[in-house]
Backbone as JSON, one array per atom type, in Angstrom:
{
  "sequence": "MGNRYRNEQKYLLNKSDVAILKMRLDAMMEKDPHVRDGTSYLIRSVYFDDPNNSCLHEKEDGVFFPKKVENQNI",
  "N": [[19.34, -1.29, -3.89], [17.41, -2.96, -4.79], [14.46, -4.6, -6.17], [11.27, -3.42, -5.2], [8.0, -4.07, -4.25], [4.57, -3.2, -4.09], [1.41, -4.12, -3.19], [-1.96, -3.95, -2.75], [-4.83, -5.52, -1.52], [-8.26, -6.19, -0.81], [-10.04, -8.02, 1.66], [-12.74, -9.84, 3.15], [-12.9, -10.78, 6.47], [-13.46, -12.88, 9.34], [-13.47, -12.32, 12.94], [-11.84, -14.25, 14.27], [-10.24, -15.23, 12.18], [-8.84, -12.89, 11.59], [-7.33, -12.54, 13.94], [-5.65, -14.81, 13.87], [-4.3, -14.42, 11.43], [-3.03, -11.94, 11.95], [-1.28, -12.68, 14.05], [0.42, -14.46, 12.69], [1.51, -12.79, 10.68], [2.74, -10.76, 12.22], [4.92, -12.13, 13.2], [6.63, -12.29, 11.08], [6.84, -9.96, 9.53], [7.72, -6.48, 9.11], [6.27, -3.75, 10.78], [4.18, -1.14, 9.42], [5.46, 2.08, 9.54], [3.78, 4.29, 9.64], [1.5, 3.8, 11.08], [-0.28, 4.88, 13.79], [-1.97, 4.43, 16.03], [-1.63, 1.81, 16.51], [-3.22, 0.08, 15.08], [-4.44, 0.94, 12.57], [-4.69, 3.24, 9.73], [-6.01, 6.08, 7.95], [-6.52, 5.96, 4.49], [-6.36, 8.2, 1.92], [-5.95, 8.54, -0.77], [-5.39, 6.81, -3.86], [-2.83, 5.5, -5.72], [-1.58, 4.59, -8.9], [0.88, 2.68, -10.54], [3.42, 2.14, -13.06], [4.79, -0.84, -14.72], [7.53, -0.5, -14.25], [7.73, 0.78, -11.87], [7.87, 3.6, -11.87], [6.64, 5.91, -10.69], [7.03, 5.37, -7.95], [9.87, 5.44, -7.8], [10.33, 8.09, -8.62], [9.11, 9.44, -6.5], [10.72, 8.61, -4.35], [13.05, 9.88, -5.13], [12.38, 12.46, -4.73], [10.96, 13.93, -6.61], [8.29, 13.6, -7.15], [5.26, 13.97, -8.75], [2.0, 13.6, -8.62], [0.11, 12.04, -11.16], [-2.88, 12.75, -12.8], [-5.42, 10.43, -13.33], [-7.96, 9.71, -15.42], [-11.28, 8.55, -14.76], [-12.0, 5.5, -16.03], [-14.08, 3.81, -15.87], [-13.44, 1.22, -15.0]],
  "CA": [[18.18, -1.46, -3.02], [16.61, -4.08, -5.29], [13.07, -4.34, -6.52], [10.28, -3.41, -4.13], [6.65, -4.1, -4.81], [3.48, -2.96, -3.16], [0.14, -4.55, -3.76], [-2.99, -3.98, -1.72], [-6.1, -6.13, -1.88], [-9.19, -6.18, 0.31], [-10.72, -9.28, 1.93], [-13.62, -9.89, 4.32], [-12.44, -11.8, 7.41], [-14.12, -12.84, 10.64], [-12.53, -11.92, 14.0], [-10.85, -15.28, 14.57], [-9.3, -15.22, 11.06], [-8.0, -11.7, 11.75], [-6.38, -12.8, 15.03], [-4.67, -15.79, 13.39], [-3.49, -13.78, 10.4], [-2.19, -10.94, 12.61], [-0.23, -13.37, 14.77], [1.37, -14.99, 11.7], [2.22, -11.69, 10.03], [3.59, -10.09, 13.21], [6.13, -12.92, 13.39], [7.53, -12.27, 9.92], [6.85, -8.7, 8.78], [7.93, -5.21, 9.81], [5.04, -2.95, 10.78], [4.19, 0.14, 8.72], [5.77, 3.13, 10.52], [2.76, 5.33, 9.64], [0.41, 3.42, 11.97], [-0.08, 5.6, 15.04], [-2.73, 3.88, 17.15], [-1.35, 0.39, 16.61], [-4.11, -0.79, 14.31], [-4.77, 1.34, 11.21], [-4.71, 4.66, 9.4], [-6.89, 6.4, 6.84], [-5.93, 6.15, 3.17], [-7.19, 9.17, 1.23], [-5.68, 8.52, -2.2], [-4.87, 5.59, -4.42], [-1.96, 5.79, -6.85], [-1.25, 3.44, -9.72], [2.22, 2.82, -11.1], [3.68, 1.31, -14.23], [5.59, -2.02, -14.36], [8.89, -0.11, -13.83], [7.61, 1.53, -10.62], [8.38, 4.95, -12.13], [6.14, 6.85, -9.67], [7.72, 5.07, -6.7], [11.25, 5.93, -7.89], [10.28, 9.54, -8.64], [8.81, 9.9, -5.14], [11.94, 8.4, -3.55], [14.03, 10.88, -5.57], [11.88, 13.78, -4.36], [10.39, 14.64, -7.76], [7.01, 12.97, -7.41], [4.1, 14.79, -9.03], [0.95, 12.65, -9.0], [-0.53, 12.25, -12.45], [-4.3, 12.49, -12.7], [-5.92, 9.41, -14.23], [-9.41, 9.85, -15.57], [-12.06, 7.34, -14.5], [-12.31, 4.77, -17.26], [-15.12, 2.84, -15.52], [-12.8, -0.1, -15.01]],
  "C": [[17.31, -2.61, -3.51], [15.2, -3.67, -5.62], [12.19, -4.38, -5.28], [8.92, -3.32, -4.77], [5.65, -3.83, -3.72], [2.19, -3.32, -3.86], [-0.86, -4.65, -2.62], [-4.25, -4.6, -2.28], [-6.97, -6.16, -0.63], [-9.9, -7.53, 0.42], [-11.64, -9.12, 3.13], [-13.16, -11.06, 5.19], [-13.27, -11.72, 8.69], [-13.05, -12.58, 11.71], [-11.48, -12.98, 14.3], [-9.81, -15.39, 13.44], [-8.32, -14.05, 11.17], [-6.94, -11.95, 12.82], [-5.28, -13.76, 14.58], [-3.73, -15.15, 12.37], [-2.54, -12.75, 11.01], [-1.03, -11.6, 13.33], [0.85, -13.89, 13.8], [2.18, -13.88, 11.04], [3.15, -10.95, 10.98], [4.92, -10.82, 13.39], [7.11, -12.77, 12.23], [7.64, -10.95, 9.18], [7.09, -7.5, 9.68], [6.66, -4.38, 9.69], [5.25, -1.63, 10.04], [4.44, 1.25, 9.74], [4.72, 4.24, 10.59], [1.57, 5.01, 10.55], [0.67, 4.06, 13.33], [-0.78, 4.96, 16.23], [-2.53, 2.38, 17.31], [-2.21, -0.5, 15.76], [-4.28, -0.36, 12.85], [-4.52, 2.81, 10.99], [-5.54, 4.86, 8.13], [-6.09, 6.6, 5.56], [-6.87, 7.05, 2.39], [-7.04, 9.1, -0.29], [-5.15, 7.16, -2.62], [-4.06, 5.98, -5.65], [-1.66, 4.5, -7.59], [0.1, 3.7, -10.37], [2.35, 1.93, -12.33], [4.55, 0.11, -13.82], [7.02, -1.7, -13.91], [8.89, 0.65, -12.51], [8.14, 2.95, -10.74], [7.92, 5.95, -11.07], [6.83, 6.64, -8.33], [9.13, 5.65, -6.72], [11.29, 7.46, -7.92], [10.02, 10.08, -7.24], [10.03, 9.75, -4.25], [13.02, 9.42, -3.88], [13.59, 12.31, -5.27], [11.28, 14.57, -5.5], [9.02, 14.07, -8.13], [5.92, 14.01, -7.6], [2.99, 13.84, -9.47], [0.31, 13.03, -10.33], [-2.0, 11.87, -12.33], [-4.69, 11.44, -13.75], [-7.42, 9.54, -14.26], [-10.09, 8.51, -15.32], [-12.45, 6.71, -15.83], [-13.39, 3.72, -17.04], [-14.6, 1.41, -15.6], [-13.54, -1.03, -14.07]]
}
C-alpha cells in the first residue's frame, strides 16, 4: 500500500482564495468520503501519531485504542 501521510493545518482565506483553491484541488484530489453535505464535517478529536504511523496502522488492522496524551502546554 505504500506510505500514507496525513497533515492538517489551518489557514485564513478570503472567499475568492477559497474558490480558486477549491477549483484547483477538485481537479487533482479525491474528496473525503465522510463529507455528507458537500462542504464539511465536524472534527471532535485530534490524534497524534509517531513517525512510523503506528496508530494509523493499528486502526487499519482493527486494533486501534486511542492513547491519552496529557496537555503539555505546547
